[in-house]
Amino acid sequence: DIQLTQSPSFLAASVGDRVTITCRASQDLNSYLAWYQQKPGKAPKLLIYTASTLQSGVPSRFSGSESGTEFTLTISSLQPEDFATYYCQQLKSYPSFGPGTKVDIK
Amino acid sequence: EVQMVESGGGLVKPGESLRLSCAVSGFTFSNAWMSWVRQAPGQGLEWIGRSKSKSVGGTTDYSTPVKGRFTISRDDSNNMLYLQMNSLKTEDTAVYYCAAEVGNPSFDFWGQGTLVTVSS
C-alpha cells in the first residue's frame, strides 16, 4: 500500500500569509496526486489534480508542485474562506488520503 | 449542474446491515468510476471502495477494513450507486460520501454525505 504523510498537521496563519503544505508519498505516484479542501460539516472539494493542475473554478492563489515523492500545496495569499482542512490523495493505486492539515486563524 | 445525493444512513446495532444509495445527475454516470469514502467523527478521509465503469470491466475494489463485509454496486440505467454494508461494527460509524472520477485522476464530484451510526 502507498502511504501518505502530511506536514504540518496543523498551522495557524493570518489573512494574506503564504501557506505551504507538504505531502510525502512512500513511492513514486506518476503525478497521480490530488489536493482537497474540506470545511466543517461539508464534503471535500477538489482543488488540484495530477499534482499541479488547477481544477476549474478554483482561485489561482492555490497551486501545486512536485519533486519526486514530495508534493506541495501553496496558497499564495491566505483568504478568510481558506481556513479549512486540506488533504492530499494518491490515485496511483487503490486511492488513499493523507491525514490532513488543518489551517486555522492565528 | 452536478448533483450527488446520498441516502440510507441511520442508527443500527453491531452486526446489522444497512444499504446506502447515491443518486447522480449532471454527468455521464456510466463512464464514471464511483467511490465511497467515509469520515469517522473528528477524523480524516478514508477510501473504502470503488466501482469502475463497464468500459474497463466494471470491477469493484475494496479497502482491507471493509473487504468481505461491504459490497458496491451500480445501476447505470438509473444513475445510482449503492453500498451494501453487512456485519456492521462500531468502528464503521462515519459520514459516508459517494464520489466520482469523471475523466481526471481525482474525485471531481462529491455528495453531501450520509451519517451511519453503529451502536448498541
Coordinates of C-alpha atoms in Angstrom, one line a residue:
Chain A
D1 CA 0.0 0.0 0.0
I2 CA 1.1 3.6 -0.7
Q3 CA 1.4 5.7 2.4
L4 CA 1.0 9.4 2.5
T5 CA 2.2 11.8 5.2
Q6 CA 1.3 15.4 5.5
S7 CA 3.1 18.2 7.3
P8 CA 2.3 20.1 9.3
S9 CA -0.7 18.6 10.8
F10 CA -1.8 22.0 12.0
L11 CA -0.9 25.5 11.2
A12 CA -2.1 28.9 12.4
A13 CA -1.8 31.7 9.9
S14 CA -3.1 35.2 9.1
V15 CA -5.0 36.6 6.2
G16 CA -2.5 37.4 3.5
D17 CA 0.1 34.9 4.6
R18 CA 1.7 32.5 2.2
V19 CA 0.9 28.9 3.3
T20 CA 2.7 25.8 2.2
I21 CA 1.6 22.2 3.0
T22 CA 3.7 19.2 2.2
C23 CA 2.6 15.7 1.3
R24 CA 5.1 12.8 1.0
A25 CA 4.4 9.5 -0.6
S26 CA 6.1 6.2 0.2
Q27 CA 6.7 5.5 -3.5
D28 CA 6.5 7.2 -6.9
L29 CA 3.0 8.4 -7.9
N30 CA 3.5 9.3 -11.5
S31 CA 1.9 12.6 -10.6
Y32 CA -1.3 10.9 -9.6
L33 CA -1.8 13.2 -6.6
A34 CA -4.8 15.4 -5.8
W35 CA -5.5 18.1 -3.2
Y36 CA -8.8 18.7 -1.5
Q37 CA -10.2 21.4 0.8
Q38 CA -12.8 20.4 3.5
K39 CA -14.7 22.8 5.7
P40 CA -16.6 21.6 8.8
G41 CA -19.8 19.7 8.0
K42 CA -19.1 19.8 4.3
A43 CA -17.9 17.4 1.6
P44 CA -14.4 17.8 0.4
K45 CA -13.8 20.0 -2.6
L46 CA -11.2 19.2 -5.3
L47 CA -8.6 21.9 -5.7
I48 CA -5.7 20.3 -7.7
Y49 CA -5.2 17.1 -9.7
T50 CA -2.2 15.5 -11.3
A51 CA -0.1 17.3 -8.7
S52 CA -0.3 20.7 -10.3
T53 CA -3.4 21.1 -12.5
L54 CA -5.8 23.6 -11.0
Q55 CA -9.5 22.4 -11.0
S56 CA -11.8 24.7 -12.9
G57 CA -13.2 27.4 -10.8
V58 CA -10.5 27.2 -8.1
P59 CA -8.8 30.5 -7.4
S60 CA -5.3 31.0 -8.8
R61 CA -3.9 31.6 -5.4
F62 CA -3.8 27.8 -5.0
S63 CA -1.0 26.0 -6.7
G64 CA 0.6 22.6 -6.6
S65 CA 4.0 21.2 -7.3
E66 CA 6.0 18.0 -7.0
S67 CA 9.6 17.0 -6.6
G68 CA 10.0 13.2 -6.7
T69 CA 7.7 11.8 -4.0
E70 CA 7.2 15.2 -2.3
F71 CA 4.2 17.3 -3.2
T72 CA 3.4 20.8 -2.1
L73 CA 0.2 22.8 -2.0
T74 CA 0.7 26.5 -1.8
I75 CA -1.8 29.2 -1.0
S76 CA -0.1 32.4 -2.1
S77 CA -2.2 34.8 0.0
L78 CA -4.5 33.3 2.5
Q79 CA -8.1 34.5 2.4
P80 CA -10.7 34.2 5.1
E81 CA -12.5 31.5 3.2
D82 CA -9.4 29.3 3.0
F83 CA -9.4 28.4 6.7
A84 CA -10.2 24.7 6.4
T85 CA -8.6 21.2 6.5
Y86 CA -6.6 20.1 3.4
Y87 CA -6.0 16.6 2.3
C88 CA -3.7 15.1 -0.3
Q89 CA -4.8 11.9 -2.1
Q90 CA -2.9 9.4 -4.3
L91 CA -4.6 7.6 -7.2
K92 CA -1.6 5.6 -8.4
S93 CA -3.0 2.5 -6.8
Y94 CA -6.1 2.0 -4.6
P95 CA -6.9 5.6 -3.6
S96 CA -5.8 6.8 -0.2
F97 CA -5.7 10.1 1.6
G98 CA -3.1 11.8 3.7
P99 CA -4.0 12.5 7.4
G100 CA -4.9 16.2 6.7
T101 CA -3.6 19.6 7.6
K102 CA -5.8 22.0 9.5
V103 CA -5.3 25.7 8.7
D104 CA -6.6 27.9 11.4
I105 CA -6.7 31.6 12.2
K106 CA -3.7 33.0 14.1
Chain B
E1 CA -25.4 21.1 -12.7
V2 CA -23.9 18.0 -11.0
Q3 CA -25.9 16.6 -8.1
M4 CA -25.0 13.6 -6.0
V5 CA -27.3 12.8 -3.2
E6 CA -26.7 10.0 -0.6
S7 CA -29.4 8.4 1.4
G8 CA -30.0 5.4 3.7
G9 CA -27.9 6.3 6.7
G10 CA -29.1 5.9 10.2
L11 CA -28.6 4.2 13.5
V12 CA -28.0 0.4 13.6
K13 CA -26.8 -2.1 16.1
P14 CA -23.5 -4.0 15.7
G15 CA -23.9 -7.0 13.4
E16 CA -26.8 -5.4 11.5
S17 CA -26.9 -4.4 7.8
L18 CA -27.6 -1.1 6.0
R19 CA -27.8 -0.1 2.4
L20 CA -26.7 3.3 1.2
S21 CA -27.7 4.9 -2.1
C22 CA -26.2 7.7 -4.1
A23 CA -28.4 9.3 -6.8
V24 CA -26.4 11.1 -9.5
S25 CA -27.2 13.6 -12.2
G26 CA -25.3 16.1 -14.3
F27 CA -22.6 13.9 -15.9
T28 CA -22.4 10.6 -17.8
F29 CA -22.7 8.2 -14.9
S30 CA -21.9 5.1 -16.9
N31 CA -18.5 6.5 -17.8
A32 CA -17.6 7.4 -14.2
W33 CA -15.5 5.5 -11.7
M34 CA -17.5 5.8 -8.5
S35 CA -16.1 5.5 -5.0
W36 CA -17.4 5.5 -1.4
V37 CA -15.3 7.5 1.1
R38 CA -16.1 7.7 4.8
Q39 CA -15.1 10.0 7.6
A40 CA -15.4 8.9 11.2
P41 CA -16.3 11.7 13.7
G42 CA -13.4 14.1 14.0
Q43 CA -11.1 12.0 11.8
G44 CA -9.8 12.1 8.3
L45 CA -11.0 10.8 5.0
E46 CA -10.9 7.0 4.3
W47 CA -11.5 5.5 0.9
I48 CA -13.4 2.3 1.3
G49 CA -14.1 1.1 -2.3
R50 CA -15.0 1.9 -5.9
S51 CA -16.9 0.7 -8.9
K52 CA -15.1 1.1 -12.2
S53 CA -17.1 1.8 -15.4
K54 CA -18.2 -1.1 -17.5
S55 CA -16.0 0.1 -20.3
V56 CA -13.0 -1.1 -18.3
G57 CA -14.7 -4.2 -16.9
G58 CA -17.0 -2.8 -14.3
T59 CA -14.9 -4.3 -11.5
T60 CA -15.0 -3.3 -7.8
D61 CA -12.2 -2.7 -5.4
Y62 CA -12.3 -2.5 -1.6
S63 CA -10.1 -1.4 1.2
T64 CA -9.0 -4.0 3.7
P65 CA -11.2 -2.9 6.7
V66 CA -14.4 -3.5 4.7
K67 CA -13.5 -6.2 2.2
G68 CA -15.9 -9.2 2.6
R69 CA -18.4 -7.1 4.5
F70 CA -19.3 -4.3 2.1
T71 CA -20.5 -4.6 -1.5
I72 CA -20.6 -1.8 -4.0
S73 CA -23.0 -2.0 -7.0
R74 CA -24.3 0.4 -9.6
D75 CA -27.3 0.8 -11.8
D76 CA -26.1 2.7 -14.9
S77 CA -29.6 2.9 -16.4
N78 CA -30.9 4.9 -13.3
N79 CA -27.6 6.7 -12.4
M80 CA -27.5 5.0 -9.0
L81 CA -24.6 3.8 -6.8
Y82 CA -25.1 1.6 -3.8
L83 CA -23.2 0.4 -0.8
Q84 CA -24.4 -2.7 1.0
M85 CA -22.9 -2.9 4.4
N86 CA -23.2 -6.1 6.4
S87 CA -21.8 -7.2 9.8
L88 CA -21.5 -3.6 10.8
K89 CA -19.1 -2.7 13.6
T90 CA -18.9 0.3 15.9
E91 CA -15.8 1.4 14.1
D92 CA -17.9 1.8 10.9
T93 CA -19.6 4.8 12.4
A94 CA -18.9 7.7 10.0
V95 CA -20.3 10.0 7.4
Y96 CA -20.3 8.2 4.1
Y97 CA -19.7 10.1 0.9
C98 CA -20.1 9.0 -2.7
A99 CA -17.5 10.5 -5.0
A100 CA -17.0 10.5 -8.8
E101 CA -14.0 10.3 -11.1
V102 CA -15.2 11.6 -14.4
G103 CA -12.1 11.8 -16.5
N104 CA -9.2 13.1 -14.5
P105 CA -7.4 11.1 -11.8
S106 CA -9.2 12.8 -9.0
F107 CA -12.6 12.8 -7.2
D108 CA -14.2 15.6 -9.1
F109 CA -17.6 15.5 -7.5
W110 CA -18.9 14.5 -4.1
G111 CA -22.2 14.0 -2.4
Q112 CA -23.2 15.8 0.8
G113 CA -22.7 12.6 2.9
T114 CA -25.0 10.5 5.0
L115 CA -24.3 9.5 8.6
V116 CA -24.1 5.9 9.7
T117 CA -24.0 5.3 13.4
V118 CA -23.4 1.8 14.7
S119 CA -24.1 1.5 18.4
S120 CA -25.8 -0.9 20.7

